[in-house]
Short mmCIF file of C-alpha atoms and ligand atoms in Angstrom, two decimals:
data_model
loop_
_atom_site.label_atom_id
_atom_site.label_comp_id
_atom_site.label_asym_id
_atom_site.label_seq_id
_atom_site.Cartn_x
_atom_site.Cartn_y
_atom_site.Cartn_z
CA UNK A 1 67.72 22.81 -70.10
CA UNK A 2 66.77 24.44 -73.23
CA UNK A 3 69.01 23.16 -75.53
CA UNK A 4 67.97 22.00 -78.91
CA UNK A 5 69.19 18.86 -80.97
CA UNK A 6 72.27 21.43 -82.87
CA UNK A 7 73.65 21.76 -78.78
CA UNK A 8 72.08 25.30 -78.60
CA UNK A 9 71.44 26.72 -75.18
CA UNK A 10 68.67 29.20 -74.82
CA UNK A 11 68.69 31.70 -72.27
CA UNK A 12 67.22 34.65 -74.23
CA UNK A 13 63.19 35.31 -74.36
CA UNK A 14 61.87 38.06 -76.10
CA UNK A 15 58.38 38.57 -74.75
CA UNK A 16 55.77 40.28 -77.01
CA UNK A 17 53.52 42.49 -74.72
CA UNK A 18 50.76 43.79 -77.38
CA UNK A 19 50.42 43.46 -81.38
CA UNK A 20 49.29 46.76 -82.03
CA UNK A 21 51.52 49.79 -83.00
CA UNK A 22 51.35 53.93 -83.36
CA UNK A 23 53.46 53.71 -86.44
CA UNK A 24 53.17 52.05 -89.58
CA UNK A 25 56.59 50.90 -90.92
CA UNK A 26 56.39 49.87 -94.85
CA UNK A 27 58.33 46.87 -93.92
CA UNK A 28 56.05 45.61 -91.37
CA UNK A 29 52.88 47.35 -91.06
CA UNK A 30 49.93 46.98 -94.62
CA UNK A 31 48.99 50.72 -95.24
CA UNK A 32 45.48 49.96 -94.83
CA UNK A 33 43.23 48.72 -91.63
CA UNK A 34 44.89 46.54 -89.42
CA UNK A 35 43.00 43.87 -87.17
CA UNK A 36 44.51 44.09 -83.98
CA UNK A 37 44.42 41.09 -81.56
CA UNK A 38 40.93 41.86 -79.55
CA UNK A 39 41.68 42.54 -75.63
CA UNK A 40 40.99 38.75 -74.11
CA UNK A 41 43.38 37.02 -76.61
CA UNK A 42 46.22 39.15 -75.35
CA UNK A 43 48.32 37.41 -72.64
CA UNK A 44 47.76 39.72 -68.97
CA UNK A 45 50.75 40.34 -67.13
CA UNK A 46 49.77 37.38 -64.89
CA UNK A 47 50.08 34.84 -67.57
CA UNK A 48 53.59 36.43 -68.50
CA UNK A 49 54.82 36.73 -65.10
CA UNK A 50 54.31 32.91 -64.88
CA UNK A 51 55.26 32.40 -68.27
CA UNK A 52 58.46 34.48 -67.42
CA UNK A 53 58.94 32.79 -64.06
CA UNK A 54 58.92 28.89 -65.74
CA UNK A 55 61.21 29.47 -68.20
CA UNK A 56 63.80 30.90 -65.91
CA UNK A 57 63.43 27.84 -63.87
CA UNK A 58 63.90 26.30 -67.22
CA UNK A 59 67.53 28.63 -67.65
CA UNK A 60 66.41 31.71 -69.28
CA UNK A 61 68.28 34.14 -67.43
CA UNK A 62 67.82 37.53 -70.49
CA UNK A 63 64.37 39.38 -71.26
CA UNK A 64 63.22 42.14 -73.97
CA UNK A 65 60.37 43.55 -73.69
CA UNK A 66 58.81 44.03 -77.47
CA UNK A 67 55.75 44.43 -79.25
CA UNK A 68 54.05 45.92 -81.22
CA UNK A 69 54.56 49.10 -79.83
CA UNK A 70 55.56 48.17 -75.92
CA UNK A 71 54.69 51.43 -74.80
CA UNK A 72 51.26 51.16 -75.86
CA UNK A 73 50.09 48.99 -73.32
CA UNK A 74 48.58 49.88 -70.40
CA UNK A 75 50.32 49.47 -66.84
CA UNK A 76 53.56 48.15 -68.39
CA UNK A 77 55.79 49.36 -65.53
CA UNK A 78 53.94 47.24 -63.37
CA UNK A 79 54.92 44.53 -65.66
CA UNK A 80 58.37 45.83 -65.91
CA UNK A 81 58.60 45.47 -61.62
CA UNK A 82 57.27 42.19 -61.72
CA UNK A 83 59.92 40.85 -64.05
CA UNK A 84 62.57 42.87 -62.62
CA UNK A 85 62.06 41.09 -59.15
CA UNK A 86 62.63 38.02 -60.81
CA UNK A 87 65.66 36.21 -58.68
CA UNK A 88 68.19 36.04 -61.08
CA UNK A 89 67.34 37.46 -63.92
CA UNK A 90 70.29 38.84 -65.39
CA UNK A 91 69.02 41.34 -68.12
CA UNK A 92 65.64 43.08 -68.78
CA UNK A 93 65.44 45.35 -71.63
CA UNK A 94 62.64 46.63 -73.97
CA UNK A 95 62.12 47.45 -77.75
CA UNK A 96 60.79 50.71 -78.81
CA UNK A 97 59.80 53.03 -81.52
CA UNK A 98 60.29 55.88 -79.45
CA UNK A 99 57.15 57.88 -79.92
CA UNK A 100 56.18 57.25 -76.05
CA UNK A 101 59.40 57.65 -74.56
CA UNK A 102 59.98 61.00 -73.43
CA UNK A 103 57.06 60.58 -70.91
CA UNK A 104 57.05 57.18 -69.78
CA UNK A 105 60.97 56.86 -69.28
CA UNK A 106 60.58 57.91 -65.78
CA UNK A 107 58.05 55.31 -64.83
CA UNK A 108 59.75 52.27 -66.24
CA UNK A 109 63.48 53.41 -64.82
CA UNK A 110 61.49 53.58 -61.36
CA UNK A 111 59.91 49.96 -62.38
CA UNK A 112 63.71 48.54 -62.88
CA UNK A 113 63.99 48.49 -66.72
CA UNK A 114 67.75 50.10 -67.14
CA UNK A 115 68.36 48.75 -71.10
CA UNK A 116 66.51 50.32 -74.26
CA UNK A 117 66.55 49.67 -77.70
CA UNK A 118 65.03 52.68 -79.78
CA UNK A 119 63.96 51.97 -83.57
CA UNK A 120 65.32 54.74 -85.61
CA UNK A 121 65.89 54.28 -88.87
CA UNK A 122 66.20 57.66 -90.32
CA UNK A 123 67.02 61.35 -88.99
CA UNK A 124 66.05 63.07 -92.29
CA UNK A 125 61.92 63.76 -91.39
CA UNK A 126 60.82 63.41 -95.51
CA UNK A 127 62.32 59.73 -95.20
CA UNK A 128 61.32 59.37 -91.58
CA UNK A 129 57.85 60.09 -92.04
CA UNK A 130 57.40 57.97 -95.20
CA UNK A 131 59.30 55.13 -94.19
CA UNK A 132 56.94 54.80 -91.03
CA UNK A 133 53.83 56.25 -92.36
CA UNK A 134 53.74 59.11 -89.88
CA UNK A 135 50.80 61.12 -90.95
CA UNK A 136 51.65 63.44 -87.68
CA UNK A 137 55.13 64.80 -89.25
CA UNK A 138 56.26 64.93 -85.25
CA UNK A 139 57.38 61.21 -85.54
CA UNK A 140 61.18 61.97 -85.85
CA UNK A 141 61.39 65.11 -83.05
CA UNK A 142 59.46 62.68 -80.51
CA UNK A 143 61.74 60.21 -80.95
CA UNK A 144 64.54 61.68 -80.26
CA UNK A 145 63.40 63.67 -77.37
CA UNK A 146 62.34 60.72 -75.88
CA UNK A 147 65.90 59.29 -76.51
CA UNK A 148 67.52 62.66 -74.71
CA UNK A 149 65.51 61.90 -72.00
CA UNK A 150 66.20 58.47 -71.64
CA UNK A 151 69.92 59.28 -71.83
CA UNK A 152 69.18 62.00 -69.36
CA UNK A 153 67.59 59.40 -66.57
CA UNK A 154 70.02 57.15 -67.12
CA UNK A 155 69.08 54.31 -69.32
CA UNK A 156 72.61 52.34 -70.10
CA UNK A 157 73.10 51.00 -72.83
CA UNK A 158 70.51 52.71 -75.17
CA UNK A 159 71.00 50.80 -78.46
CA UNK A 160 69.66 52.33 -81.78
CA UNK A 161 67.99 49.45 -84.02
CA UNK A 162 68.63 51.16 -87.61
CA UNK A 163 66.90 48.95 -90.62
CA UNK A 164 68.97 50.10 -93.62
CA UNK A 165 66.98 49.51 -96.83
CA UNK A 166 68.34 50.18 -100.23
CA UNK A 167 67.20 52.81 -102.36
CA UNK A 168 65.43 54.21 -99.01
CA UNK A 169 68.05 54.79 -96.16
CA UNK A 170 71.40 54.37 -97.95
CA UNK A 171 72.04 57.67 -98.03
CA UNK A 172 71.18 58.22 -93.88
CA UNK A 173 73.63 55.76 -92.78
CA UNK A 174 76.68 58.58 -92.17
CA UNK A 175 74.29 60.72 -90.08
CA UNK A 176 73.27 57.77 -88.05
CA UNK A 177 76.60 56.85 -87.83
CA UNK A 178 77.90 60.49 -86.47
CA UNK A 179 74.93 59.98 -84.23
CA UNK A 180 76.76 57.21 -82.18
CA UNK A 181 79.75 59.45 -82.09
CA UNK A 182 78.13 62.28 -80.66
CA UNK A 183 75.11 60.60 -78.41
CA UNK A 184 77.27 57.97 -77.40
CA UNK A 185 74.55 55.64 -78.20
CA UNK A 186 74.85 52.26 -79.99
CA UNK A 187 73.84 52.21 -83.37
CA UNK A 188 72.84 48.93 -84.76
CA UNK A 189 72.38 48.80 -88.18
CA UNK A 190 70.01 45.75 -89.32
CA UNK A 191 69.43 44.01 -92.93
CA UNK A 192 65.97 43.69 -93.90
CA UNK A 193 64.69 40.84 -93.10
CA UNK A 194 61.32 39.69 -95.05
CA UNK A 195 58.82 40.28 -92.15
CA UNK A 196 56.41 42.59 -93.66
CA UNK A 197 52.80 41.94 -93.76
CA UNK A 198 52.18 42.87 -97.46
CA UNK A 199 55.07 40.49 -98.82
CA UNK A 200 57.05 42.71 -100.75
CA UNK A 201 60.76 41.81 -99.78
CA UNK A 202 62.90 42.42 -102.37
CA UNK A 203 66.38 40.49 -101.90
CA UNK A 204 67.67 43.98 -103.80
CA UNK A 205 66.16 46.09 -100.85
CA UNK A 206 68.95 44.59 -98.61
CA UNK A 207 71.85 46.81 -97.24
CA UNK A 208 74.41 44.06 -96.45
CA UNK A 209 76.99 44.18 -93.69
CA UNK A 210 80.15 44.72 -96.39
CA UNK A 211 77.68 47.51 -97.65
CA UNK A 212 77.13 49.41 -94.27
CA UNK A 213 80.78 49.30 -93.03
CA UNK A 214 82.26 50.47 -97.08
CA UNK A 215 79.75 52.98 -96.66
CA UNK A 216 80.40 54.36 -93.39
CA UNK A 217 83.89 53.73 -93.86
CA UNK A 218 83.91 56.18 -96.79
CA UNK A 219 81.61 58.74 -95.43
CA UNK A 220 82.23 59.20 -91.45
CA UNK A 221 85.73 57.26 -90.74
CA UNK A 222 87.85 54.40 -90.53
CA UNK A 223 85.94 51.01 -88.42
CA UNK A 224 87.36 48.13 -86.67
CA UNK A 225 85.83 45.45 -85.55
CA UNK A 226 85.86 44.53 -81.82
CA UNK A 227 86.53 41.35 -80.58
CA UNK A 228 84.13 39.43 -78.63
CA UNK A 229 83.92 36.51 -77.07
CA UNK A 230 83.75 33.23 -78.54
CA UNK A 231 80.09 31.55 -78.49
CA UNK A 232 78.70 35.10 -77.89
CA UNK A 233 75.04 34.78 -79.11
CA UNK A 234 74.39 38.43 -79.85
CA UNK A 235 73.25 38.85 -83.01
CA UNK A 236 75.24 41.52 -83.57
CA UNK A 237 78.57 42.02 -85.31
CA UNK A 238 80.15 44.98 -83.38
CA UNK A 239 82.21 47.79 -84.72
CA UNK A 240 84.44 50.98 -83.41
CA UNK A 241 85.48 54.12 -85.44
CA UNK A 242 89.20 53.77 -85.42
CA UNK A 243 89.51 56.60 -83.07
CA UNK A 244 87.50 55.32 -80.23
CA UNK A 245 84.87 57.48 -80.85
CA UNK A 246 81.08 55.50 -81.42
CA UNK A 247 80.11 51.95 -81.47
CA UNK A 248 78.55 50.31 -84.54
CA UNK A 249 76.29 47.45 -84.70
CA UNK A 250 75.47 45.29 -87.66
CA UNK A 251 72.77 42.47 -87.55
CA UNK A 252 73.59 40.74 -90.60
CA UNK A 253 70.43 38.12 -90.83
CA UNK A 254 70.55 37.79 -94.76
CA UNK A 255 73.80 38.32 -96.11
CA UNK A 256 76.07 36.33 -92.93
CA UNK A 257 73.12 34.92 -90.58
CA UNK A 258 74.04 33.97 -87.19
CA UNK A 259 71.33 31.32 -86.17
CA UNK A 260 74.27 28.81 -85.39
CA UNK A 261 74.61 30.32 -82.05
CA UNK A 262 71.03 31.42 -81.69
CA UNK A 263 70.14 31.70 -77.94
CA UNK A 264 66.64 33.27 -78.50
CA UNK A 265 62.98 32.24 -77.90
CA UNK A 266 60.10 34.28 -78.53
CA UNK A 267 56.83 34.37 -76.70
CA UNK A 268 53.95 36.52 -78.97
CA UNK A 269 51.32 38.55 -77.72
CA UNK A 270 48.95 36.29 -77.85
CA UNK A 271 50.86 33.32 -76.07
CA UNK A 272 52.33 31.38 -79.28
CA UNK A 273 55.55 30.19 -78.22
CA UNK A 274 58.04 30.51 -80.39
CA UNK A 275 61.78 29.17 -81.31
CA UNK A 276 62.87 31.02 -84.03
CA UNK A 277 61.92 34.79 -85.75
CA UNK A 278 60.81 32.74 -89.21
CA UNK A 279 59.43 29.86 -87.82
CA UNK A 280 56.65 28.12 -89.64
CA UNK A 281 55.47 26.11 -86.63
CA UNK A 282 54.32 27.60 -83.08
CA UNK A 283 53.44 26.16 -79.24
CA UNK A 284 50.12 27.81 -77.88
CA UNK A 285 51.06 28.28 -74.41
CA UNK A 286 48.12 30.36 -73.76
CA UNK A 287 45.80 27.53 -74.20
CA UNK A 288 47.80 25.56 -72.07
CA UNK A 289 47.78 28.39 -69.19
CA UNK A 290 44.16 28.68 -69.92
CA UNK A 291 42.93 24.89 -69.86
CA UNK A 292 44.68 24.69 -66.30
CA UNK A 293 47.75 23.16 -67.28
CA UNK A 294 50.17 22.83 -64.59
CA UNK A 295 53.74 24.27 -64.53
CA UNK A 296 55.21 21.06 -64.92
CA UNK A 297 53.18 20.47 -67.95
CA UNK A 298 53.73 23.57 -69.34
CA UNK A 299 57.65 23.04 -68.49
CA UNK A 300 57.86 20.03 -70.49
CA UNK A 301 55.64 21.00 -73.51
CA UNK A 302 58.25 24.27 -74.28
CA UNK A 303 61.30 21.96 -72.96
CA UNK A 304 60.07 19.52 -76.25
CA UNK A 305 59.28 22.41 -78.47
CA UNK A 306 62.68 23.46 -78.35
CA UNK A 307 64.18 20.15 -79.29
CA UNK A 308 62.11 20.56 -82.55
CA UNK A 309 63.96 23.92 -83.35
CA UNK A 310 65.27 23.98 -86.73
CA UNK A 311 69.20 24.90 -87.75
CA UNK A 312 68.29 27.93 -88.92
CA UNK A 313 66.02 30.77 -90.74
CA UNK A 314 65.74 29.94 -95.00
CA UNK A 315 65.63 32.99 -96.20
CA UNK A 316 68.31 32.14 -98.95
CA UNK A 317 67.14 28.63 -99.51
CA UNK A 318 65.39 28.33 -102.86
CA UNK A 319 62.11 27.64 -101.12
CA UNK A 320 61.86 30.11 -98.56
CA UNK A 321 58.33 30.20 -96.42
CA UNK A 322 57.33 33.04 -95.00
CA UNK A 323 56.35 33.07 -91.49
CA UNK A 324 52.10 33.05 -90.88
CA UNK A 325 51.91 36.12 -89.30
CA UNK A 326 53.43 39.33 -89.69
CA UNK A 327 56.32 41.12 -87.38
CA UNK A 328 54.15 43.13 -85.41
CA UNK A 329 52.15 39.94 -84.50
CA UNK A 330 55.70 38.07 -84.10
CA UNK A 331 57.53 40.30 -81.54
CA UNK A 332 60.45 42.02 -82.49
S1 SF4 B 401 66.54 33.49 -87.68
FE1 SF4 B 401 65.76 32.17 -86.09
S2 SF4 B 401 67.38 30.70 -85.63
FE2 SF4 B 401 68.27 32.37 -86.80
S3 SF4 B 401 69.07 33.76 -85.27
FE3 SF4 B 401 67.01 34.49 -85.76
S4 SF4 B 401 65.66 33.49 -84.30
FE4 SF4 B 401 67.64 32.42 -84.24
#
């Protein structure tokens, strides 16, 4: 029922918990002060559980958890038991930077939440700790514990979301890559997109797809790339070392984007509805909740929003726009 006027089913929601964040990545975070979303312009579990619940009556049948930092908000496993026990719901899986990990894994296996996707973009702790700002220098060993322990509960799959950034992480992608080989995680290796608050993209900043596999090609072994199956809406373009060992991702927004089969809405913290990442327009669903609107009105107010979706993101259209607010205010 949510398909747009290109014939694009969506059954995908990425649902932004909170806006604010422990870490301070260069291509999202500003280095200074950040204003946070104040406490009563956040959506409460409530108003997602019933924002959750009408869109899978609406065919949404896939949920990530994102943020912000997820993790950072209060009571989320309650949140994560609430969607969980969603008839039919098909996939639930959350977004994080790791930091929190190691101790709230437990809680949010126990809550139903079997799929993670840690951000990682670095194992070297100089480039770690400037990429994300991480005054702390403890930034790189949490993450990874929290990952061990993850693995060690039983989270399957746990995906690493890599963003490879010229001149910055080039020369990490072979370590990341031996990582899936010897974790057997996913890594997913993702061109930068231009998301950041302080609007310094740089088209020369992007690791492309051709790029990444050359590279780790060269430097850890031979890839091929697996076959999947037609009209599959992940984002990803998925790769195998040659022996079988490790499973490469590649999210390939700039250089070969994929929003002709795009199956993903996005909800942000504080309620704006969205259909697309870069969007320039949003829904405010939260007002709607708020004024008393009924689920029938709310239905049909997201079922037209969709229609209005646009092909696609224009980052390499002469004029591109960027989105009014900044990832972290987004959703992942
Ligand atoms: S850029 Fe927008 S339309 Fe394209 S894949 Fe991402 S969310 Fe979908």
């Amino acid at each position: 029922m949510l398909t747009d006027r290109f014939g694009r089913h969506h059954d995908s929601l990425r649902i932004s918990v909170t806006d604010r964040c422990n870490l301070r990545c260069r291509y999202c975070m500003p280095e200074g002060k950040v204003d946070f979303l104040p406490r009563r312009e956040v959506l409460s579990f409530e108003e997602i559980e019933r924002i959750a619940a009408l869109m899978m009556r609406l065919g949404v049948r896939k949920m990530r958890l994102t943020g912000g930092e997820p993790l950072l908000r209060r009571g989320l496993p309650v949140l994560v038991a609430r969607l969980a026990a969603l008839p039919g719901l098909a996939d639930l899986g959350l977004t994080t930077n790791g930091l929190l990990l190691a101790q709230h894994a437990a809680a949010l296996y126990d809550a139903g939440l079997r799929r993670l996707n840690v951000s990682l973009d670095s194992l070297d702790p100089e480039t770690f700790n400037n990429l994300v700002r991480d005054s702390s220098g403890r930034g790189l060993r949490r993450v990874l514990d929290g990952i061990m322990e993850a693995k060690r509960i039983g989270f399957r799959p746990i995906k690493i979301n890599a963003v490879a950034i010229s001149g910055t992480t080039d020369r990490e992608l072979a370590q990341l890559g031996r990582l899936a080989r010897e974790w057997d995680v996913e890594v997913r290796f993702i061109e930068l997109m231009p998301l950041d608050s302080e609007g310094r993209w740089m088209r020369h900043s992007v690791l492309s797809a051709r790029q990444i596999v050359e590279a780790l090609s060269r430097e850890v072994g031979p890839l091929r790339r697996r076959a999947v199956s037609p009209g599959d809406p992940s984002p990803a373009q998925e790769y195998e070392f040659a022996d079988g060992c490790g499973r490469i991702g590649i999210i390939a927004s700039v250089t070969e984007p994929f929003c002709s089969r795009c199956n993903r809405l996005r909800i942000a913290a504080n309620g704006r509805f969205r259909y697309c990442l870069f969007a320039l327009e949003d829904l405010d669903v939260r007002a709607l909740l708020r004024s008393g609107g009924t689920d029938e009105e709310i239905e049909h107010a997201v079922r037209t929003w969709v229609t209005r979706k646009w092909e696609g993101h224009q980052i390499n259209a002469d004029e591109f726009i960027r989105p009014p607010q900044p990832m972290h205010v987004l959703g992942g």
